[in-house]
């Protein structure tokens, strides 16, 4: 399975256009939150309409999964906590999102909502507990905020990670967590796009402006994860321990040589 992991598009239409242009090169696309941008000049409801249209088109090309981020919240639950109702409604157009879990090939995906309070956090814990009982050969979580105390959530002076996620990773030890949220982590000292906590890989591609967006390609057959960004490209092997500094990508993966258009900058 070749998976494209991306997050924090923040209503960047050039990035959605890029995503649309490369989507068919992958078996699945995961967008880990922050579709919208609270600081945009564009009205929030208009952003929802446009992004929903992009996702509707994308899902005709490739299976896509997406979770909410803190910029995506448009309403409240019964406890008064902010939730992304428009994203839960994406299931009506065939796009799995917050609170859903599904199996593709031999992989169980658990899609977690952004939590704004104890009710949503409790619901995520129950979702993970239920899925732990049916995890398959591989278990991947889609979760906007990376865990606390990880280079993937390092902001330069402190962690912006999720302490609850840190505990859940320790408890359930999924194979992979796909996140976003802390835009600068991969680009700064002591930050990173990849981390390994026990047997769990955690990824955060980070955010850059324009197209292509920073992105990660996981190839579960080749057991590789490759990060593509304007700051360079790096690769890790999923079946080996993580060692730092992470090696730059020295040769294009075979699958990248065979696809067109090339989904990212050419590595040095
Ligand atoms: Fe973001």
Coordinates of C-alpha atoms and ligand atoms in Angstrom, one line a residue:
X1 CA 0.0 0.0 0.0
X2 CA 1.3 3.4 -1.0
X3 CA -0.1 6.1 1.3
X4 CA 0.1 9.9 0.9
X5 CA 0.0 11.6 4.3
X6 CA -0.6 15.4 4.4
X7 CA -2.2 17.9 6.8
X8 CA -2.6 21.6 7.4
X9 CA -3.7 22.6 3.9
X10 CA -5.4 25.6 5.6
X11 CA -7.5 26.5 2.6
X12 CA -4.6 26.7 0.2
X13 CA -6.2 26.1 -3.1
X14 CA -2.9 25.5 -5.0
X15 CA -2.2 22.8 -2.5
X16 CA -5.6 21.2 -3.0
X17 CA -5.0 21.4 -6.8
X18 CA -1.7 19.7 -6.4
X19 CA -3.3 17.0 -4.3
X20 CA -5.9 16.4 -6.9
X21 CA -3.3 16.2 -9.6
X22 CA -1.2 13.5 -7.8
X23 CA -4.0 11.6 -5.9
X24 CA -4.2 8.7 -8.4
X25 CA -0.6 7.8 -7.9
X26 CA -1.5 6.5 -4.4
X27 CA -3.6 3.8 -2.9
X28 CA -4.9 6.0 -0.2
X29 CA -4.7 9.7 0.8
X30 CA -4.8 10.8 4.4
X31 CA -5.5 14.4 5.3
X32 CA -4.9 14.9 9.0
X33 CA -6.8 18.0 9.8
X34 CA -6.9 21.8 9.4
X35 CA -8.5 22.0 6.0
X36 CA -9.8 25.5 6.8
X37 CA -8.1 28.6 8.0
X38 CA -9.6 30.8 10.7
X39 CA -7.5 33.8 9.7
X40 CA -8.5 33.6 6.0
X41 CA -10.3 36.5 4.3
X42 CA -12.7 34.0 2.9
X43 CA -15.9 33.4 4.9
X44 CA -15.7 30.2 6.9
X45 CA -18.9 28.8 5.3
X46 CA -17.6 29.5 1.9
X47 CA -14.4 27.6 2.8
X48 CA -16.4 24.6 3.8
X49 CA -18.3 24.6 0.5
X50 CA -15.1 24.8 -1.5
X51 CA -13.1 22.2 0.5
X52 CA -16.1 19.8 0.5
X53 CA -16.2 20.1 -3.3
X54 CA -12.4 19.3 -3.5
X55 CA -12.9 16.3 -1.3
X56 CA -15.9 15.1 -3.3
X57 CA -13.8 15.2 -6.4
X58 CA -10.7 13.6 -4.7
X59 CA -12.7 10.6 -3.5
X60 CA -13.6 9.8 -7.1
X61 CA -9.8 9.4 -7.8
X62 CA -8.6 7.7 -4.6
X63 CA -9.9 6.6 -1.2
X64 CA -9.4 9.5 1.2
X65 CA -9.6 9.6 5.0
X66 CA -9.6 12.8 7.0
X67 CA -9.8 14.1 10.5
X68 CA -10.6 17.5 11.9
X69 CA -8.1 20.0 13.2
X70 CA -8.5 23.0 15.5
X71 CA -9.2 25.2 12.4
X72 CA -12.1 23.0 11.3
X73 CA -14.6 23.5 14.1
X74 CA -17.9 24.9 13.1
X75 CA -20.4 23.9 15.9
X76 CA -20.8 22.5 19.4
X77 CA -21.7 19.2 20.9
X78 CA -24.3 18.8 23.7
X79 CA -21.5 19.5 26.2
X80 CA -20.7 22.8 24.6
X81 CA -17.4 21.6 23.2
X82 CA -16.4 22.7 19.7
X83 CA -16.7 20.0 16.9
X84 CA -16.4 19.9 13.2
X85 CA -19.9 18.9 12.2
X86 CA -19.3 19.6 8.5
X87 CA -16.5 17.0 8.6
X88 CA -18.7 14.4 10.3
X89 CA -21.2 15.0 7.5
X90 CA -18.5 14.1 4.9
X91 CA -19.5 10.5 5.3
X92 CA -22.6 11.4 3.3
X93 CA -20.4 12.0 0.3
X94 CA -18.3 8.9 0.9
X95 CA -15.4 10.5 2.7
X96 CA -14.7 8.8 6.1
X97 CA -13.9 11.2 8.9
X98 CA -14.1 11.9 12.6
X99 CA -15.2 9.0 14.7
X100 CA -15.1 6.5 12.0
X101 CA -12.9 3.4 11.7
X102 CA -12.4 1.3 8.6
X103 CA -10.3 -1.5 7.2
X104 CA -8.5 -1.2 3.9
X105 CA -6.5 -4.2 2.7
X106 CA -4.8 -5.4 5.9
X107 CA -4.8 -2.1 7.7
X108 CA -7.3 -0.8 10.3
X109 CA -7.6 3.0 10.2
X110 CA -9.0 4.9 13.2
X111 CA -9.9 8.5 12.5
X112 CA -10.0 10.7 15.6
X113 CA -11.7 14.0 15.9
X114 CA -10.1 17.1 17.4
X115 CA -11.1 17.2 21.0
X116 CA -12.0 20.4 22.7
X117 CA -13.1 19.0 26.0
X118 CA -13.7 15.9 28.1
X119 CA -16.7 14.5 26.3
X120 CA -14.9 14.4 22.9
X121 CA -11.7 13.1 24.6
X122 CA -13.6 10.3 26.3
X123 CA -15.3 9.3 23.0
X124 CA -11.8 9.0 21.3
X125 CA -10.6 6.8 24.2
X126 CA -13.6 4.5 23.7
X127 CA -13.1 4.5 19.9
X128 CA -9.4 3.4 20.4
X129 CA -10.3 0.8 23.0
X130 CA -12.9 -0.7 20.7
X131 CA -10.6 -0.7 17.7
X132 CA -7.7 -2.3 19.8
X133 CA -9.8 -5.4 20.0
X134 CA -10.0 -5.8 16.2
X135 CA -6.7 -4.4 15.1
X136 CA -5.3 -6.3 12.1
X137 CA -1.9 -6.7 10.7
X138 CA -1.4 -2.9 10.8
X139 CA -3.2 -0.2 12.8
X140 CA -3.0 3.5 11.7
X141 CA -4.4 6.4 13.6
X142 CA -5.4 9.7 11.9
X143 CA -5.0 12.3 14.6
X144 CA -4.4 16.0 14.1
X145 CA -2.1 16.9 17.0
X146 CA 1.1 14.9 17.4
X147 CA 1.9 13.5 20.9
X148 CA 3.5 15.6 23.6
X149 CA 7.2 15.2 24.3
X150 CA 7.9 14.3 20.7
X151 CA 10.1 16.1 18.1
X152 CA 7.0 16.0 15.9
X153 CA 5.3 18.4 18.2
X154 CA 8.3 20.6 19.1
X155 CA 7.6 24.3 18.6
X156 CA 11.1 25.7 19.3
X157 CA 10.6 26.6 22.9
X158 CA 8.0 24.0 24.1
X159 CA 5.9 21.1 22.9
X160 CA 2.5 21.8 21.3
X161 CA 1.6 18.1 21.5
X162 CA -1.3 16.2 22.9
X163 CA -0.7 14.6 26.3
X164 CA -3.8 12.4 25.9
X165 CA -2.4 11.0 22.7
X166 CA 0.9 10.3 24.4
X167 CA -0.9 8.1 26.9
X168 CA -3.0 6.3 24.3
X169 CA 0.1 5.5 22.2
X170 CA 1.7 4.0 25.3
X171 CA -1.5 2.0 26.1
X172 CA -2.4 0.7 22.6
X173 CA 0.9 0.9 20.7
X174 CA -0.5 1.5 17.2
X175 CA 1.8 0.9 14.3
X176 CA 1.6 4.5 12.9
X177 CA 0.0 7.8 13.9
X178 CA -0.5 10.4 11.1
X179 CA -0.7 13.9 12.4
X180 CA 0.0 17.6 11.6
X181 CA -0.8 20.7 13.7
X182 CA 2.6 21.9 14.7
X183 CA 3.6 23.5 11.4
X184 CA 7.3 24.2 12.2
X185 CA 8.3 21.0 13.9
X186 CA 10.1 19.3 10.9
X187 CA 11.9 22.5 10.0
X188 CA 13.5 23.6 13.3
X189 CA 16.3 22.4 15.6
X190 CA 15.2 19.5 17.8
X191 CA 12.0 19.1 15.7
X192 CA 11.3 16.3 13.2
X193 CA 8.8 15.0 10.7
X194 CA 9.2 11.5 12.2
X195 CA 9.4 9.9 15.6
X196 CA 9.3 6.4 17.1
X197 CA 7.7 5.9 20.4
X198 CA 8.1 2.2 21.4
X199 CA 7.0 0.4 18.3
X200 CA 4.8 3.3 17.1
X201 CA 5.9 5.5 14.3
X202 CA 4.6 9.1 14.4
X203 CA 4.6 11.4 11.4
X204 CA 4.0 15.2 11.0
X205 CA 4.9 16.5 7.5
X206 CA 4.8 20.1 8.7
X207 CA 3.5 23.1 6.7
X208 CA 5.0 25.2 3.9
X209 CA 3.4 27.7 1.6
X210 CA 2.5 27.0 -2.0
X211 CA 2.5 23.9 -4.0
X212 CA 3.5 21.2 -3.4
X213 CA 2.8 21.1 0.3
X214 CA 5.2 19.2 2.6
X215 CA 4.1 15.6 2.5
X216 CA 5.0 12.1 3.5
X217 CA 4.7 8.9 1.4
X218 CA 4.5 5.6 3.2
X219 CA 5.1 2.5 1.2
X220 CA 4.1 -0.5 3.4
X221 CA 5.4 -3.0 0.9
X222 CA 8.8 -1.3 0.7
X223 CA 8.7 -0.5 4.4
X224 CA 9.7 3.1 3.8
X225 CA 8.5 6.5 4.7
X226 CA 9.8 9.5 2.7
X227 CA 9.3 13.2 3.6
X228 CA 9.2 15.7 0.8
X229 CA 9.6 19.4 1.6
X230 CA 11.1 22.6 0.4
X231 CA 13.8 22.1 3.1
X232 CA 14.8 18.8 1.6
X233 CA 13.8 15.1 1.5
X234 CA 14.5 12.5 4.1
X235 CA 13.7 8.8 4.4
X236 CA 13.3 6.2 7.2
X237 CA 12.8 2.5 7.0
X238 CA 9.8 1.4 9.0
X239 CA 11.3 -2.0 9.8
X240 CA 14.4 -0.5 11.4
X241 CA 15.0 1.5 14.5
X242 CA 14.9 5.3 14.1
X243 CA 18.3 6.9 14.2
X244 CA 19.0 10.6 14.2
X245 CA 19.9 12.7 12.4
X246 CA 17.6 11.2 9.8
X247 CA 19.3 10.5 6.5
X248 CA 18.5 12.6 3.5
X249 CA 16.9 10.8 0.6
X250 CA 19.8 9.7 -1.5
X251 CA 18.0 8.0 -4.4
X252 CA 14.5 8.2 -5.7
X253 CA 12.3 5.3 -4.7
X254 CA 11.4 3.0 -7.5
X255 CA 7.8 3.9 -7.4
X256 CA 8.7 7.6 -7.7
X257 CA 10.7 7.0 -10.8
X258 CA 7.7 5.3 -12.3
X259 CA 5.0 7.9 -11.6
X260 CA 4.1 11.1 -13.3
X261 CA 3.9 13.8 -12.4
X262 CA 6.5 13.6 -9.7
X263 CA 4.7 14.2 -6.4
X264 CA 7.2 16.6 -4.8
X265 CA 10.5 18.3 -5.3
X266 CA 13.5 16.4 -6.7
X267 CA 15.8 15.5 -3.9
X268 CA 19.4 16.8 -3.9
Ligands
LIG1 FE1 -2.6 23.8 11.2

